[in-house]
Amino acid sequence: LLNESFKPGEHNFLPFLKRASRRGVGAFLHWARGGSRVDLVRARAALDLEMPLYLSHASPGMFGSKSGDKAAEGVVFPASWITAAHLLPESHPAKMDLKVFRNEYLKTYKSPPGETAAAAVDALRILAWSARGVGANRARIPAGVEGARYFTGLNGTYGFSKNDHNGLDTNSLVLVRVRKGKWELVKKR
């Protein structure tokens, strides 16, 4: 096990990967935000390492599902339903909503929707659903939201409580691997 940290704004990950390779590390987990993920992927390719690379959440723009970026080959990361909608099976509980939303968004904005757009739609739908349950009383709406259970949205399944205002469960992300320049779902074992 090798535990490394880096400074914000770090772009040179060659030393980190060289140390990991010398120590025989079997996989590299990089949990961060921003461009450091792309820099790490490029550094791994520059060193021609076969070491599996697991990243924190990535957006389609980072390793586009059709980018063909050879450096990203084999990289694994979690993705939200909206960003991986094209990979989800027809039996997925949100597949129809995702298709409709994605198509309408593409027609209107000429680019695929991201998580922020899906989060806005989910928030409005949860708010409307909660208001139906508690009425238009502003003081009761927060309790209505906190009572939302198993609400299927575009970004995932929500289940709020007084202690959980994020609401998304672990099944609201799917694992994606870049293979031959395209995204594929990582199958559950």
C-alpha positions as YAML, in Angstrom:
chain: A
units: angstrom
residues:
- id: 1
  name: LEU
  ca: [0.00, 0.00, 0.00]
- id: 2
  name: LEU
  ca: [1.30, 3.41, -0.93]
- id: 3
  name: ASN
  ca: [-0.53, 6.48, 0.34]
- id: 4
  name: GLU
  ca: [0.36, 9.66, -1.52]
- id: 5
  name: SER
  ca: [-1.02, 13.17, -1.43]
- id: 6
  name: PHE
  ca: [-0.51, 16.10, -3.74]
- id: 7
  name: LYS
  ca: [-0.93, 19.85, -3.60]
- id: 8
  name: PRO
  ca: [-3.90, 21.59, -5.21]
- id: 9
  name: GLY
  ca: [-3.01, 22.50, -8.76]
- id: 10
  name: GLU
  ca: [-0.53, 19.60, -9.14]
- id: 11
  name: HIS
  ca: [-0.06, 18.62, -12.78]
- id: 12
  name: ASN
  ca: [3.01, 16.38, -12.75]
- id: 13
  name: PHE
  ca: [2.03, 12.90, -11.64]
- id: 14
  name: LEU
  ca: [5.04, 11.14, -13.13]
- id: 15
  name: PRO
  ca: [6.90, 10.94, -9.76]
- id: 16
  name: PHE
  ca: [3.83, 9.48, -8.03]
- id: 17
  name: LEU
  ca: [3.36, 6.81, -10.68]
- id: 18
  name: LYS
  ca: [7.08, 5.97, -10.82]
- id: 19
  name: ARG
  ca: [7.13, 5.39, -7.04]
- id: 20
  name: ALA
  ca: [3.98, 3.28, -7.25]
- id: 21
  name: SER
  ca: [5.44, 1.21, -10.09]
- id: 22
  name: ARG
  ca: [8.77, 0.68, -8.29]
- id: 23
  name: ARG
  ca: [6.93, -0.53, -5.19]
- id: 24
  name: GLY
  ca: [4.84, -2.98, -7.19]
- id: 25
  name: VAL
  ca: [1.50, -1.31, -6.53]
- id: 26
  name: GLY
  ca: [-1.22, -3.32, -8.28]
- id: 27
  name: ALA
  ca: [-3.67, -0.46, -8.84]
- id: 28
  name: PHE
  ca: [-3.83, 3.30, -8.41]
- id: 29
  name: LEU
  ca: [-6.81, 5.02, -6.78]
- id: 30
  name: HIS
  ca: [-6.96, 8.77, -7.35]
- id: 31
  name: TRP
  ca: [-9.73, 10.49, -5.43]
- id: 32
  name: ALA
  ca: [-9.79, 14.15, -6.41]
- id: 33
  name: ARG
  ca: [-11.61, 16.75, -8.43]
- id: 34
  name: GLY
  ca: [-10.60, 18.83, -11.39]
- id: 35
  name: GLY
  ca: [-7.99, 18.40, -14.06]
- id: 36
  name: SER
  ca: [-5.62, 16.33, -11.94]
- id: 37
  name: ARG
  ca: [-7.48, 13.23, -13.10]
- id: 38
  name: VAL
  ca: [-6.69, 13.94, -16.74]
- id: 39
  name: ASP
  ca: [-3.07, 14.75, -15.87]
- id: 40
  name: LEU
  ca: [-2.74, 11.44, -14.03]
- id: 41
  name: VAL
  ca: [-4.21, 9.49, -16.94]
- id: 42
  name: ARG
  ca: [-1.78, 11.14, -19.36]
- id: 43
  name: ALA
  ca: [1.17, 10.48, -17.03]
- id: 44
  name: ARG
  ca: [0.25, 6.80, -16.83]
- id: 45
  name: ALA
  ca: [0.19, 6.64, -20.64]
- id: 46
  name: ALA
  ca: [3.52, 8.51, -20.89]
- id: 47
  name: LEU
  ca: [5.12, 5.88, -18.64]
- id: 48
  name: ASP
  ca: [3.36, 3.09, -20.56]
- id: 49
  name: LEU
  ca: [2.11, 1.55, -17.31]
- id: 50
  name: GLU
  ca: [-0.48, -1.21, -17.37]
- id: 51
  name: MET
  ca: [-1.46, -0.41, -13.78]
- id: 52
  name: PRO
  ca: [-5.26, -0.17, -13.37]
- id: 53
  name: LEU
  ca: [-6.36, 3.37, -12.62]
- id: 54
  name: TYR
  ca: [-9.49, 4.05, -10.57]
- id: 55
  name: LEU
  ca: [-10.66, 7.64, -10.47]
- id: 56
  name: SER
  ca: [-13.22, 9.61, -8.58]
- id: 57
  name: HIS
  ca: [-16.31, 10.76, -10.38]
- id: 58
  name: ALA
  ca: [-15.69, 11.91, -13.95]
- id: 59
  name: SER
  ca: [-17.72, 13.88, -16.42]
- id: 60
  name: PRO
  ca: [-18.26, 13.01, -20.08]
- id: 61
  name: GLY
  ca: [-16.10, 15.94, -21.14]
- id: 62
  name: MET
  ca: [-13.18, 14.54, -19.20]
- id: 63
  name: PHE
  ca: [-13.12, 11.13, -20.86]
- id: 64
  name: GLY
  ca: [-15.86, 11.54, -23.42]
- id: 65
  name: SER
  ca: [-17.76, 8.39, -24.16]
- id: 66
  name: LYS
  ca: [-16.67, 8.72, -27.78]
- id: 67
  name: SER
  ca: [-13.36, 10.53, -27.30]
- id: 68
  name: GLY
  ca: [-11.12, 7.74, -28.52]
- id: 69
  name: ASP
  ca: [-8.46, 8.98, -26.08]
- id: 70
  name: LYS
  ca: [-5.97, 6.11, -25.94]
- id: 71
  name: ALA
  ca: [-4.45, 7.41, -22.69]
- id: 72
  name: ALA
  ca: [-7.74, 6.72, -20.89]
- id: 73
  name: GLU
  ca: [-7.86, 3.06, -21.94]
- id: 74
  name: GLY
  ca: [-8.88, 0.89, -19.00]
- id: 75
  name: VAL
  ca: [-9.59, 3.77, -16.62]
- id: 76
  name: VAL
  ca: [-12.51, 3.03, -14.25]
- id: 77
  name: PHE
  ca: [-14.68, 5.67, -12.57]
- id: 78
  name: PRO
  ca: [-18.18, 6.16, -11.18]
- id: 79
  name: ALA
  ca: [-20.66, 8.07, -13.34]
- id: 80
  name: SER
  ca: [-24.13, 9.39, -12.69]
- id: 81
  name: TRP
  ca: [-27.16, 8.02, -14.47]
- id: 82
  name: ILE
  ca: [-27.53, 11.10, -16.68]
- id: 83
  name: THR
  ca: [-23.94, 10.93, -17.93]
- id: 84
  name: ALA
  ca: [-24.09, 7.17, -18.52]
- id: 85
  name: ALA
  ca: [-27.71, 7.08, -19.73]
- id: 86
  name: HIS
  ca: [-26.75, 5.64, -23.11]
- id: 87
  name: LEU
  ca: [-25.21, 2.61, -21.36]
- id: 88
  name: LEU
  ca: [-28.07, 1.74, -19.03]
- id: 89
  name: PRO
  ca: [-30.23, -1.26, -19.92]
- id: 90
  name: GLU
  ca: [-33.79, -0.73, -21.11]
- id: 91
  name: SER
  ca: [-34.98, -2.30, -17.83]
- id: 92
  name: HIS
  ca: [-33.38, 0.50, -15.78]
- id: 93
  name: PRO
  ca: [-36.06, 2.33, -13.71]
- id: 94
  name: ALA
  ca: [-35.13, 5.77, -15.07]
- id: 95
  name: LYS
  ca: [-34.27, 4.79, -18.66]
- id: 96
  name: MET
  ca: [-37.40, 6.24, -20.27]
- id: 97
  name: ASP
  ca: [-37.15, 9.55, -18.37]
- id: 98
  name: LEU
  ca: [-33.45, 9.76, -19.16]
- id: 99
  name: LYS
  ca: [-34.08, 9.20, -22.88]
- id: 100
  name: VAL
  ca: [-36.83, 11.81, -23.06]
- id: 101
  name: PHE
  ca: [-34.88, 14.40, -21.07]
- id: 102
  name: ARG
  ca: [-31.66, 13.78, -22.99]
- id: 103
  name: ASN
  ca: [-33.38, 14.05, -26.39]
- id: 104
  name: GLU
  ca: [-35.24, 17.26, -25.45]
- id: 105
  name: TYR
  ca: [-32.09, 18.77, -23.99]
- id: 106
  name: LEU
  ca: [-30.05, 17.89, -27.09]
- id: 107
  name: LYS
  ca: [-32.71, 19.43, -29.33]
- id: 108
  name: THR
  ca: [-32.76, 22.64, -27.32]
- id: 109
  name: TYR
  ca: [-29.10, 23.15, -26.36]
- id: 110
  name: LYS
  ca: [-27.23, 21.09, -29.00]
- id: 111
  name: SER
  ca: [-25.13, 19.35, -26.34]
- id: 112
  name: PRO
  ca: [-25.79, 16.49, -23.93]
- id: 113
  name: PRO
  ca: [-27.14, 17.34, -20.48]
- id: 114
  name: GLY
  ca: [-24.88, 17.19, -17.47]
- id: 115
  name: GLU
  ca: [-25.49, 16.45, -13.84]
- id: 116
  name: THR
  ca: [-26.34, 20.05, -12.99]
- id: 117
  name: ALA
  ca: [-29.23, 20.11, -15.46]
- id: 118
  name: ALA
  ca: [-30.46, 16.76, -14.16]
- id: 119
  name: ALA
  ca: [-30.09, 17.94, -10.55]
- id: 120
  name: ALA
  ca: [-32.23, 20.99, -11.30]
- id: 121
  name: VAL
  ca: [-34.97, 18.81, -12.82]
- id: 122
  name: ASP
  ca: [-34.74, 16.35, -9.93]
- id: 123
  name: ALA
  ca: [-34.96, 19.20, -7.37]
- id: 124
  name: LEU
  ca: [-38.06, 20.69, -9.01]
- id: 125
  name: ARG
  ca: [-39.74, 17.30, -9.26]
- id: 126
  name: ILE
  ca: [-38.95, 16.46, -5.63]
- id: 127
  name: LEU
  ca: [-40.25, 19.86, -4.52]
- id: 128
  name: ALA
  ca: [-43.47, 19.44, -6.53]
- id: 129
  name: TRP
  ca: [-43.93, 15.88, -5.24]
- id: 130
  name: SER
  ca: [-43.38, 17.07, -1.65]
- id: 131
  name: ALA
  ca: [-45.78, 20.00, -2.01]
- id: 132
  name: ARG
  ca: [-48.48, 17.63, -3.25]
- id: 133
  name: GLY
  ca: [-48.03, 15.59, -0.09]
- id: 134
  name: VAL
  ca: [-48.05, 18.47, 2.41]
- id: 135
  name: GLY
  ca: [-49.90, 21.21, 0.55]
- id: 136
  name: ALA
  ca: [-48.74, 24.74, -0.18]
- id: 137
  name: ASN
  ca: [-47.77, 25.40, 3.42]
- id: 138
  name: ARG
  ca: [-44.17, 26.64, 3.15]
- id: 139
  name: ALA
  ca: [-43.35, 25.51, 6.67]
- id: 140
  name: ARG
  ca: [-44.34, 21.92, 5.90]
- id: 141
  name: ILE
  ca: [-42.51, 21.54, 2.57]
- id: 142
  name: PRO
  ca: [-39.08, 20.77, 4.15]
- id: 143
  name: ALA
  ca: [-40.69, 17.94, 6.11]
- id: 144
  name: GLY
  ca: [-42.28, 16.74, 2.87]
- id: 145
  name: VAL
  ca: [-38.87, 16.68, 1.17]
- id: 146
  name: GLU
  ca: [-37.35, 14.87, 4.15]
- id: 147
  name: GLY
  ca: [-40.13, 12.32, 3.82]
- id: 148
  name: ALA
  ca: [-39.33, 11.59, 0.18]
- id: 149
  name: ARG
  ca: [-38.35, 7.94, -0.14]
- id: 150
  name: TYR
  ca: [-37.40, 5.97, -3.24]
- id: 151
  name: PHE
  ca: [-37.90, 8.95, -5.54]
- id: 152
  name: THR
  ca: [-36.40, 8.00, -8.91]
- id: 153
  name: GLY
  ca: [-34.88, 10.99, -10.68]
- id: 154
  name: LEU
  ca: [-32.45, 11.64, -13.51]
- id: 155
  name: ASN
  ca: [-29.36, 11.55, -11.30]
- id: 156
  name: GLY
  ca: [-30.43, 8.61, -9.15]
- id: 157
  name: THR
  ca: [-32.81, 7.32, -6.54]
- id: 158
  name: TYR
  ca: [-33.35, 9.71, -3.66]
- id: 159
  name: GLY
  ca: [-34.29, 8.94, -0.08]
- id: 160
  name: PHE
  ca: [-34.16, 11.98, 2.20]
- id: 161
  name: SER
  ca: [-34.37, 12.22, 5.97]
- id: 162
  name: LYS
  ca: [-33.71, 14.83, 8.65]
- id: 163
  name: ASN
  ca: [-30.09, 13.65, 8.69]
- id: 164
  name: ASP
  ca: [-29.60, 13.01, 4.96]
- id: 165
  name: HIS
  ca: [-30.14, 15.99, 2.68]
- id: 166
  name: ASN
  ca: [-28.09, 14.50, -0.15]
- id: 167
  name: GLY
  ca: [-30.57, 11.70, -0.57]
- id: 168
  name: LEU
  ca: [-28.80, 9.76, -3.30]
- id: 169
  name: ASP
  ca: [-28.02, 6.14, -2.55]
- id: 170
  name: THR
  ca: [-25.02, 4.15, -3.73]
- id: 171
  name: ASN
  ca: [-26.98, 2.67, -6.63]
- id: 172
  name: SER
  ca: [-27.26, 6.16, -8.11]
- id: 173
  name: LEU
  ca: [-23.81, 5.77, -9.63]
- id: 174
  name: VAL
  ca: [-22.62, 3.18, -12.11]
- id: 175
  name: LEU
  ca: [-19.04, 2.07, -12.65]
- id: 176
  name: VAL
  ca: [-17.75, 2.85, -16.11]
- id: 177
  name: ARG
  ca: [-14.58, 1.66, -17.85]
- id: 178
  name: VAL
  ca: [-13.02, 3.20, -20.95]
- id: 179
  name: ARG
  ca: [-12.48, 0.42, -23.49]
- id: 180
  name: LYS
  ca: [-11.32, 1.10, -27.05]
- id: 181
  name: GLY
  ca: [-12.10, 4.79, -26.59]
- id: 182
  name: LYS
  ca: [-15.69, 4.22, -25.49]
- id: 183
  name: TRP
  ca: [-17.45, 3.88, -22.18]
- id: 184
  name: GLU
  ca: [-18.77, 0.53, -21.02]
- id: 185
  name: LEU
  ca: [-20.52, -0.48, -17.83]
- id: 186
  name: VAL
  ca: [-18.45, -2.50, -15.40]
- id: 187
  name: LYS
  ca: [-20.47, -5.61, -14.66]
- id: 188
  name: LYS
  ca: [-21.30, -6.38, -11.04]
- id: 189
  name: ARG
  ca: [-19.83, -9.61, -9.73]
...
